[in-house]
CSV table of C-alpha atoms and ligand atoms in Angstrom, one decimal:
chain,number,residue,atom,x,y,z
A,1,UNK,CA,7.5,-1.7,20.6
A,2,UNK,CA,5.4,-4.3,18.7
A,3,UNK,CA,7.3,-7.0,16.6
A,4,UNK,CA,6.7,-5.7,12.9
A,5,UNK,CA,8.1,-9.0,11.5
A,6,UNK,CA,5.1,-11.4,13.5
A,7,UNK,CA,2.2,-8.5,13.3
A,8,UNK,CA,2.8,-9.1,9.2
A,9,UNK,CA,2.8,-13.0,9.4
A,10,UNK,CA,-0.4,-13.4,11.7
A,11,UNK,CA,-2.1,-10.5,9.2
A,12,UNK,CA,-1.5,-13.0,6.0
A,13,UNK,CA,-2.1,-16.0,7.8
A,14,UNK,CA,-5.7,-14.3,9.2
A,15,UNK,CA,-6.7,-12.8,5.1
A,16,UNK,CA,-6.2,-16.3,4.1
A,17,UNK,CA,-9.2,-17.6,5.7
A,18,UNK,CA,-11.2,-14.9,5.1
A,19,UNK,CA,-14.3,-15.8,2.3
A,20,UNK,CA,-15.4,-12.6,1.2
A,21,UNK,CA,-12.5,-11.5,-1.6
A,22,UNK,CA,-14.1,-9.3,-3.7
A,23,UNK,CA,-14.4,-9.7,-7.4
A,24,UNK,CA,-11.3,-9.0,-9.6
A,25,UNK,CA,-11.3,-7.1,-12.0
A,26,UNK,CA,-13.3,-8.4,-15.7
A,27,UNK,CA,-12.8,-5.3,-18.1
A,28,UNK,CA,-9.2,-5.8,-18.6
A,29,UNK,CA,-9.4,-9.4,-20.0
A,30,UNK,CA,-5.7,-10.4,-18.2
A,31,UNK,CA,-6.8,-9.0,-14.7
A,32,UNK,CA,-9.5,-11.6,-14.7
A,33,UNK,CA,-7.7,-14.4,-14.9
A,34,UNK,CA,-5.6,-14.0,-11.7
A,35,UNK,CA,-6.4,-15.8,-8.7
A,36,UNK,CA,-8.6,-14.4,-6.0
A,37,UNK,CA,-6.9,-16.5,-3.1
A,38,UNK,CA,-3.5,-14.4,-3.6
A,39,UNK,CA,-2.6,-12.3,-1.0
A,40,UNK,CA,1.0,-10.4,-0.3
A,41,UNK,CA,2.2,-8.1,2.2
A,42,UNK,CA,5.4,-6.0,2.4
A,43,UNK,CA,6.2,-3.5,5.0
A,44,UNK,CA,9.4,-1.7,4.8
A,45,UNK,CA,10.7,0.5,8.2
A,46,UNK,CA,12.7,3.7,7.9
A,47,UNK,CA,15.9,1.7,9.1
A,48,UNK,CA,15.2,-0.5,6.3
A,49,UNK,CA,14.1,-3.3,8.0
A,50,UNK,CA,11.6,-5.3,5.7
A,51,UNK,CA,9.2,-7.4,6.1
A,52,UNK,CA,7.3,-10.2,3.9
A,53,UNK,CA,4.6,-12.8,4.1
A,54,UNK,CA,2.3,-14.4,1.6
A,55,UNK,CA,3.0,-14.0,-1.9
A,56,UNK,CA,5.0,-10.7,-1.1
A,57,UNK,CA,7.4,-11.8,-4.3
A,58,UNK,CA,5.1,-12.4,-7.2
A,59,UNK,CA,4.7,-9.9,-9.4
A,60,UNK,CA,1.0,-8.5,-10.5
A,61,UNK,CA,-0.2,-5.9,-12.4
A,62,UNK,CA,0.1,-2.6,-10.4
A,63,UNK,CA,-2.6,-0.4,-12.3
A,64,UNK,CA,-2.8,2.9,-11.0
A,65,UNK,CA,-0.7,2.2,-8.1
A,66,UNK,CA,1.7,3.7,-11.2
A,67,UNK,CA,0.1,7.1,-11.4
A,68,UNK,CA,2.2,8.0,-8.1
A,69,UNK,CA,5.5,7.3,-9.8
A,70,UNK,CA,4.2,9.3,-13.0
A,71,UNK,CA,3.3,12.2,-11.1
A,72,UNK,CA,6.2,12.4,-9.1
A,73,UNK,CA,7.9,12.3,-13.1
A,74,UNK,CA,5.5,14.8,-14.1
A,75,UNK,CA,6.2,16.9,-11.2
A,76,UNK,CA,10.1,16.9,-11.6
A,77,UNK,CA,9.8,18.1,-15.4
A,78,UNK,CA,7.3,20.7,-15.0
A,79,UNK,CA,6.7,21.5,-11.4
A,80,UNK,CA,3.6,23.3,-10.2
A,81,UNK,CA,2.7,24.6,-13.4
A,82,UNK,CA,1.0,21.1,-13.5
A,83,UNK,CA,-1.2,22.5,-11.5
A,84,UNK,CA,-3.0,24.8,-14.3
A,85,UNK,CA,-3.6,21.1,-16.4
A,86,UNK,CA,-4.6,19.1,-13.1
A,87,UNK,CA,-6.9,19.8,-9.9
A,88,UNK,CA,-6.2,18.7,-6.5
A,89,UNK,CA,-9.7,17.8,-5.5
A,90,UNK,CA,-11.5,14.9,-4.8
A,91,UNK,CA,-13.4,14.1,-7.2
A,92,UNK,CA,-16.2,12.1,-5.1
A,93,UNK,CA,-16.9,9.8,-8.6
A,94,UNK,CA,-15.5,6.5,-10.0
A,95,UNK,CA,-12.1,6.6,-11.6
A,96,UNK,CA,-12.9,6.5,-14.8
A,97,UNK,CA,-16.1,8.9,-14.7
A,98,UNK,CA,-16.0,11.5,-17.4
A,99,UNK,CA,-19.1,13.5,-15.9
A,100,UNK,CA,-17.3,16.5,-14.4
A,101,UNK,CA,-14.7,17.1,-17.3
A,102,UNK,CA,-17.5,18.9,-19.1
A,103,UNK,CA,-18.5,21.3,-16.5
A,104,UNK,CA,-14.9,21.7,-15.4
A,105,UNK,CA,-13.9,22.3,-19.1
A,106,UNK,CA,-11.8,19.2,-19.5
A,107,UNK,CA,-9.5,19.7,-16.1
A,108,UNK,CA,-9.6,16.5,-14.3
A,109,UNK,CA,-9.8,17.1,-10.7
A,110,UNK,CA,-7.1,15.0,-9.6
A,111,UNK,CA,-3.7,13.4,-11.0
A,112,UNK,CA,-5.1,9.9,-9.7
A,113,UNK,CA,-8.1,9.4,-11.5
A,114,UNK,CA,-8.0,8.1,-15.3
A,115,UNK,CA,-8.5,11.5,-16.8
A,116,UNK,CA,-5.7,13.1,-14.2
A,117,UNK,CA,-3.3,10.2,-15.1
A,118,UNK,CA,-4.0,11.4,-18.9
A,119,UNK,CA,-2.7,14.3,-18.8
A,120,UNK,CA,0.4,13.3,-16.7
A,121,UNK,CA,1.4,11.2,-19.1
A,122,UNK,CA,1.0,13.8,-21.9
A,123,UNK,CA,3.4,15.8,-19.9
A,124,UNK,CA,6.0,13.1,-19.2
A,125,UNK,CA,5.4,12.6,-23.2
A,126,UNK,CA,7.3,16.2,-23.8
A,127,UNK,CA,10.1,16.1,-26.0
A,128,UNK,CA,10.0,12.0,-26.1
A,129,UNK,CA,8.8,9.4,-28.2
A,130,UNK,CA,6.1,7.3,-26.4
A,131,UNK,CA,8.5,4.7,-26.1
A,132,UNK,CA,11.0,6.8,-24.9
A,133,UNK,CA,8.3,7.5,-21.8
A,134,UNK,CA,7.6,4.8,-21.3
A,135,UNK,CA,11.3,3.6,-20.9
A,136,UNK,CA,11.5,6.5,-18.0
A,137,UNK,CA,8.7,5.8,-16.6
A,138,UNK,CA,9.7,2.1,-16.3
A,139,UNK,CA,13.6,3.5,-15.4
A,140,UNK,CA,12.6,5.7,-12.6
A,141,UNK,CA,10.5,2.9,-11.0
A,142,UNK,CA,13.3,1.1,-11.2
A,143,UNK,CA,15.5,3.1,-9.8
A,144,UNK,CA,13.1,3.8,-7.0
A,145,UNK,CA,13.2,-0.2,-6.1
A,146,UNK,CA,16.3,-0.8,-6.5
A,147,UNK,CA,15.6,-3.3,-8.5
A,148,UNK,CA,16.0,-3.9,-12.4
A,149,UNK,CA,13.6,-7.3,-12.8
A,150,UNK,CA,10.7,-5.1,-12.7
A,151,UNK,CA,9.0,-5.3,-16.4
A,152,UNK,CA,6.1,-4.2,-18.2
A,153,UNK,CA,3.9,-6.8,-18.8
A,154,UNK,CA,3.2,-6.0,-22.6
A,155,UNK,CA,0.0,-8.7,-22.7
A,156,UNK,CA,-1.6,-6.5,-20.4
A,157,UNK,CA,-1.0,-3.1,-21.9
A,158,UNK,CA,-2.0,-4.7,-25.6
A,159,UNK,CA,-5.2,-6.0,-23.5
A,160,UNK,CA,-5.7,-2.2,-22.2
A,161,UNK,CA,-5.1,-0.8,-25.7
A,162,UNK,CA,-7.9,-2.9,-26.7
A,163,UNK,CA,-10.9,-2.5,-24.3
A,164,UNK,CA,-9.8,1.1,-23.3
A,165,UNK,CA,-13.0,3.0,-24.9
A,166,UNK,CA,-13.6,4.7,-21.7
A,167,UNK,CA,-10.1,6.1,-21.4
A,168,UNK,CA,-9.9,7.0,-25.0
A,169,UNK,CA,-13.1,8.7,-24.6
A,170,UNK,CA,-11.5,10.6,-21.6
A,171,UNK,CA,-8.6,11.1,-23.9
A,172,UNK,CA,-10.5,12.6,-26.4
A,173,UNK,CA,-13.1,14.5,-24.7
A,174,UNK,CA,-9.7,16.4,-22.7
A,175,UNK,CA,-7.8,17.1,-26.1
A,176,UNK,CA,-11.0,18.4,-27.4
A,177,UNK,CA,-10.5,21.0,-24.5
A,178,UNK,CA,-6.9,21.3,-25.5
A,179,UNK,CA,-5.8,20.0,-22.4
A,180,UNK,CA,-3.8,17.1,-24.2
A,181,UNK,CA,-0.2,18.2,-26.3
A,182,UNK,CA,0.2,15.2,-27.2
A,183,UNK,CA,-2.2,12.5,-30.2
A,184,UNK,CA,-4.6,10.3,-27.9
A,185,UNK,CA,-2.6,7.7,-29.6
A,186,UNK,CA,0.3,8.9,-27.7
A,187,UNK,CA,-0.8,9.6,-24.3
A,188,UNK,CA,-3.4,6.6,-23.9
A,189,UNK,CA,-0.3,4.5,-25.4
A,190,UNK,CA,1.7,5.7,-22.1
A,191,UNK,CA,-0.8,5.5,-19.7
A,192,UNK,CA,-1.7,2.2,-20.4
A,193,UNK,CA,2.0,1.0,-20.2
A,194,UNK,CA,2.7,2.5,-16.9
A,195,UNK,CA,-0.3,0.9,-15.4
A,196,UNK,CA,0.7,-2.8,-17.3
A,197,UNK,CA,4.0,-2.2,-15.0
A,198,UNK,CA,4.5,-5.8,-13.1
A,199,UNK,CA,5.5,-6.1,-9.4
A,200,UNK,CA,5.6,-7.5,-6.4
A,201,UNK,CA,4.8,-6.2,-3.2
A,202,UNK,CA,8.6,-6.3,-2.1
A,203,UNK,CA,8.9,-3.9,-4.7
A,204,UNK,CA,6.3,-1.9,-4.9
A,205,UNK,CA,6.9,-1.0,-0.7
A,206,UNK,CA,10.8,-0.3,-1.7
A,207,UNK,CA,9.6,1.7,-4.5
A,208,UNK,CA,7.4,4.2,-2.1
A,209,UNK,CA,10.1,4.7,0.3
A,210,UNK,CA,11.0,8.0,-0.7
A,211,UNK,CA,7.2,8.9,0.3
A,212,UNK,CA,8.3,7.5,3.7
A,213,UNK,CA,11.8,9.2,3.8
A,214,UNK,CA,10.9,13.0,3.0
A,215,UNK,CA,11.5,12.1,-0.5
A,216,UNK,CA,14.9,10.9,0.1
A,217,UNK,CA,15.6,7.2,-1.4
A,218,UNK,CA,17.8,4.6,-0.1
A,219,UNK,CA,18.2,3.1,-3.7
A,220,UNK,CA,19.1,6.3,-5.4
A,221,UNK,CA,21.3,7.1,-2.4
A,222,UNK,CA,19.9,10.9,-3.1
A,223,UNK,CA,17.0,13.3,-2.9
A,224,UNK,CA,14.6,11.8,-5.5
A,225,UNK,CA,12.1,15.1,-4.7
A,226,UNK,CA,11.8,17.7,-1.9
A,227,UNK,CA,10.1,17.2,1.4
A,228,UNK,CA,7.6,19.2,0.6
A,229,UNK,CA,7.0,18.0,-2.6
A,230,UNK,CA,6.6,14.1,-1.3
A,231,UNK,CA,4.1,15.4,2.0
A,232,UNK,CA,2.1,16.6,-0.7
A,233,UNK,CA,1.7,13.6,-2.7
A,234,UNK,CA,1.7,11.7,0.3
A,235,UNK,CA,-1.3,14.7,1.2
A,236,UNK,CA,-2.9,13.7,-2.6
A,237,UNK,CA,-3.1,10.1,-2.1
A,238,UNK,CA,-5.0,10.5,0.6
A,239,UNK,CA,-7.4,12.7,-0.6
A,240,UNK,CA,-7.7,11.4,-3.9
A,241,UNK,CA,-5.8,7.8,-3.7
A,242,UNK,CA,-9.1,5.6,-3.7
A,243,UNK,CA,-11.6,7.4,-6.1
A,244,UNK,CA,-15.0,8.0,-4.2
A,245,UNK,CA,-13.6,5.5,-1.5
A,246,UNK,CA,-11.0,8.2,-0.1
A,247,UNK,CA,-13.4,9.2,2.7
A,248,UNK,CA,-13.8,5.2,3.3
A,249,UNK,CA,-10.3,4.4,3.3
A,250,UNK,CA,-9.2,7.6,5.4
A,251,UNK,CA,-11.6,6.5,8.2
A,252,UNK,CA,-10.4,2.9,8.3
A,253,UNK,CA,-6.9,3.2,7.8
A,254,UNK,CA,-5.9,6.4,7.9
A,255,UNK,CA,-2.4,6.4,5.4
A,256,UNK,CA,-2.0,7.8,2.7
A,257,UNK,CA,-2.1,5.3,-0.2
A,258,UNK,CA,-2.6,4.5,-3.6
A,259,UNK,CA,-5.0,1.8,-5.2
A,260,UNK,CA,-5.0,-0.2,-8.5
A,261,UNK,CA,-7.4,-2.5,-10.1
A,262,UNK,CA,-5.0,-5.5,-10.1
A,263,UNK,CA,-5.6,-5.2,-6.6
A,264,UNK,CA,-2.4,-3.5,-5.1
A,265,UNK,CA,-2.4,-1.0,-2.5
A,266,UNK,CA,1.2,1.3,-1.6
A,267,UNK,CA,0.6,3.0,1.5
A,268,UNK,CA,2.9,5.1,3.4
A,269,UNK,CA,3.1,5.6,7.4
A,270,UNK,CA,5.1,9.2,6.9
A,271,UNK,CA,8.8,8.1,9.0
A,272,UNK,CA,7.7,4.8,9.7
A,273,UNK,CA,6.9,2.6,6.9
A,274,UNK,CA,6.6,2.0,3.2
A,275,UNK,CA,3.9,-0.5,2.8
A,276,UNK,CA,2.2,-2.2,-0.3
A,277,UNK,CA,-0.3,-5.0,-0.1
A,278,UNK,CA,-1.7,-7.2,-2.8
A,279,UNK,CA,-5.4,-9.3,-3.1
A,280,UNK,CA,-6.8,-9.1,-6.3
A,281,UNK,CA,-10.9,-9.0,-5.4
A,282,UNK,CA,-12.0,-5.4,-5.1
A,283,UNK,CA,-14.7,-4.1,-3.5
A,284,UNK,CA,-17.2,-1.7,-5.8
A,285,UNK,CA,-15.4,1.1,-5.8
A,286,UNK,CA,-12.6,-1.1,-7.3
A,287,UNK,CA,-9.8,-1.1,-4.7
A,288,UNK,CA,-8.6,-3.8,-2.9
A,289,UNK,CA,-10.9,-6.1,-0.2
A,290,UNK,CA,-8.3,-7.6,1.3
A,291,UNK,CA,-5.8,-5.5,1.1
A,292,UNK,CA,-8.2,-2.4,2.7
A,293,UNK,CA,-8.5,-5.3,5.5
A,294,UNK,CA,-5.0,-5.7,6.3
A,295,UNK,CA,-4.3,-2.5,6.2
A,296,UNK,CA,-6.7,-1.7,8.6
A,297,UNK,CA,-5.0,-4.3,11.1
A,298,UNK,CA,-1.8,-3.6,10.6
A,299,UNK,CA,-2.6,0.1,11.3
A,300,UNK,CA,-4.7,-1.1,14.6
A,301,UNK,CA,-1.4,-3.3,15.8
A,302,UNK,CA,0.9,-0.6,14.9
A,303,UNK,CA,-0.8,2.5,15.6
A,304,UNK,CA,1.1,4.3,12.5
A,305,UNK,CA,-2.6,5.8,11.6
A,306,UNK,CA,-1.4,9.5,11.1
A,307,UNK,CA,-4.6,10.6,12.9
A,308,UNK,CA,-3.3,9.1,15.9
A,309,UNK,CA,-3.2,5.9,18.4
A,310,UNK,CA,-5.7,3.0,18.1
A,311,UNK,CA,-5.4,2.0,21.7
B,401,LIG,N1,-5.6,0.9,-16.3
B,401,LIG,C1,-6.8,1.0,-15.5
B,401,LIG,C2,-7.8,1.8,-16.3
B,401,LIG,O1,-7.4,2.7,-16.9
B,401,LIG,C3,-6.4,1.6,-14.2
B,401,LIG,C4,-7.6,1.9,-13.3
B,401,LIG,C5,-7.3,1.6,-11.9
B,401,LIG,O2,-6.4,0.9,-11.5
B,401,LIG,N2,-8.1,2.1,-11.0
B,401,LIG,O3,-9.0,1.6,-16.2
């Protein structure tokens, strides 16, 4: 069919002339500081064959691109009793609303906005030190990659730690509820270390094969999680992947996938591809203008859309 390898080239060379990038991201002090022009691409095939263009190898701040790697954790230790802590709704608002956890009597309606992301990290915190989650957290994505360079970029979590009042207010506002175990301290401390995890696109899209694979991972060798248990995070992200821009994102691309506010995007074509794409201006809802763009074309050139053909 189509040749994946030139499809991804043309797609970086047409997002580097596009003028409208978005804005990055200004309440996380670091975030603001990257450069707007960047743009990486990385898709992965199920043989394995991979393929790069743009600044597929620098590493950026993958933000709550993370919360699929800590829910697939949280998943593993606890199974579907997270289910009584966690909803699996969209939630329609921004990520880091706080308006339905009073009416909802502090459940967050999904593991992928902030509050959700909370309280899986309070339940990968059982039985550990917060640097001890962190570590596992950091391990597992590791593992998932393939790759041991990947690091967490301690100026940005320090930088979270400081401006996080929203997230600290979710925090609290949860455990008032009792739906936290663990101090705020603790679980915000987590949280904001998975999503100050550093990488590049090539890792990122080697990271999500096991979405790809039925939850099987080339790096691992093994069964990282069920099939069933992958289709329905694969099912979650894209519900619940983009915040209040699901609905958007469904309708233009039509993968499941997962954004951050450093601009990343991991999408998955279920037994085709692992994908991740990186441009740090976001649009308002905070994901990814660029990336959301090539996406879109690659999934026109491809036709890996799960809702079917494009030509
Ligand atoms: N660390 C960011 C925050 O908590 C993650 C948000 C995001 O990537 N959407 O605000």
């Amino acid at each position: 069919m189509s040749d994946i390898g030139a499809i991804v080239r043309d797609i970086a060379r047409e997002m580097a002339a596009v003028a409208q990038r978005g804005r990055v991201a200004d309440y996380i002090p670091p975030l603001a500081e990257v450069d707007p022009a960047r743009f990486g691409i990385a898709v992965v095939e199920a043989d394995g064959a991979c393929h790069l263009a743009g600044d597929a190898d620098m590493p950026f701040s993958i933000q709550s691109v993370s919360k699929v790697f800590s829910l697939t954790l949280a998943l593993g230790k606890v199974g579907d009793a997270l289910w009584q802590r966690v909803g699996r709704e969209p939630s329609g608002s921004a990520f880091n609303s706080i308006v339905q956890l009073e009416t909802e009597s502090g459940i967050p309606r999904n593991p992928f906005i902030n509050a959700g992301a909370i309280v899986v990290s309070d339940v990968v915190l059982a039985g550990h030190q917060p640097r001890e989650a962190i570590a596992e957290i950091l391990r597992f994505t590791r593992a998932l990659a393939g790759d041991d360079a990947i690091f967490v970029d301690e100026h940005v979590a320090q930088a979270e730690q400081g401006t996080g009042f929203r997230n600290a207010a979710l925090a609290n506002y949860m455990r008032a509820f009792g739906n936290l175990r663990h101090p705020v301290e603790q679980a915000l401390g987590v949280y904001f270390h998975q999503c100050a995890i550093a990488m590049s696109c090539r890792q990122l899209a080697l990271a999500g094969r096991y979405l790809m694979l039925a939850g099987r991972s080339p790096a691992t060798g093994g069964s990282v999680i069920s099939a069933a248990r992958a289709r329905r995070i694969n099912a979650l992200m894209m519900t619940c992947g983009h915040y209040d821009g699901s609905g958007e994102f469904a309708y233009r691309v039509g993968l499941p996938g997962k954004s951050g506010v450093g601009g990343g995007i991991l999408a998955i074509a279920p037994a085709r591809a692992s994908i991740a794409v990186w441009s740090p201006g976001l649009n308002e809802r905070g994901n990814s203008e660029i990336g959301t763009i090539a996406l879109e074309r690659l999934v026109q050139r491809t036709g890996w859309s799960v809702f079917g053909p494009s030509y």
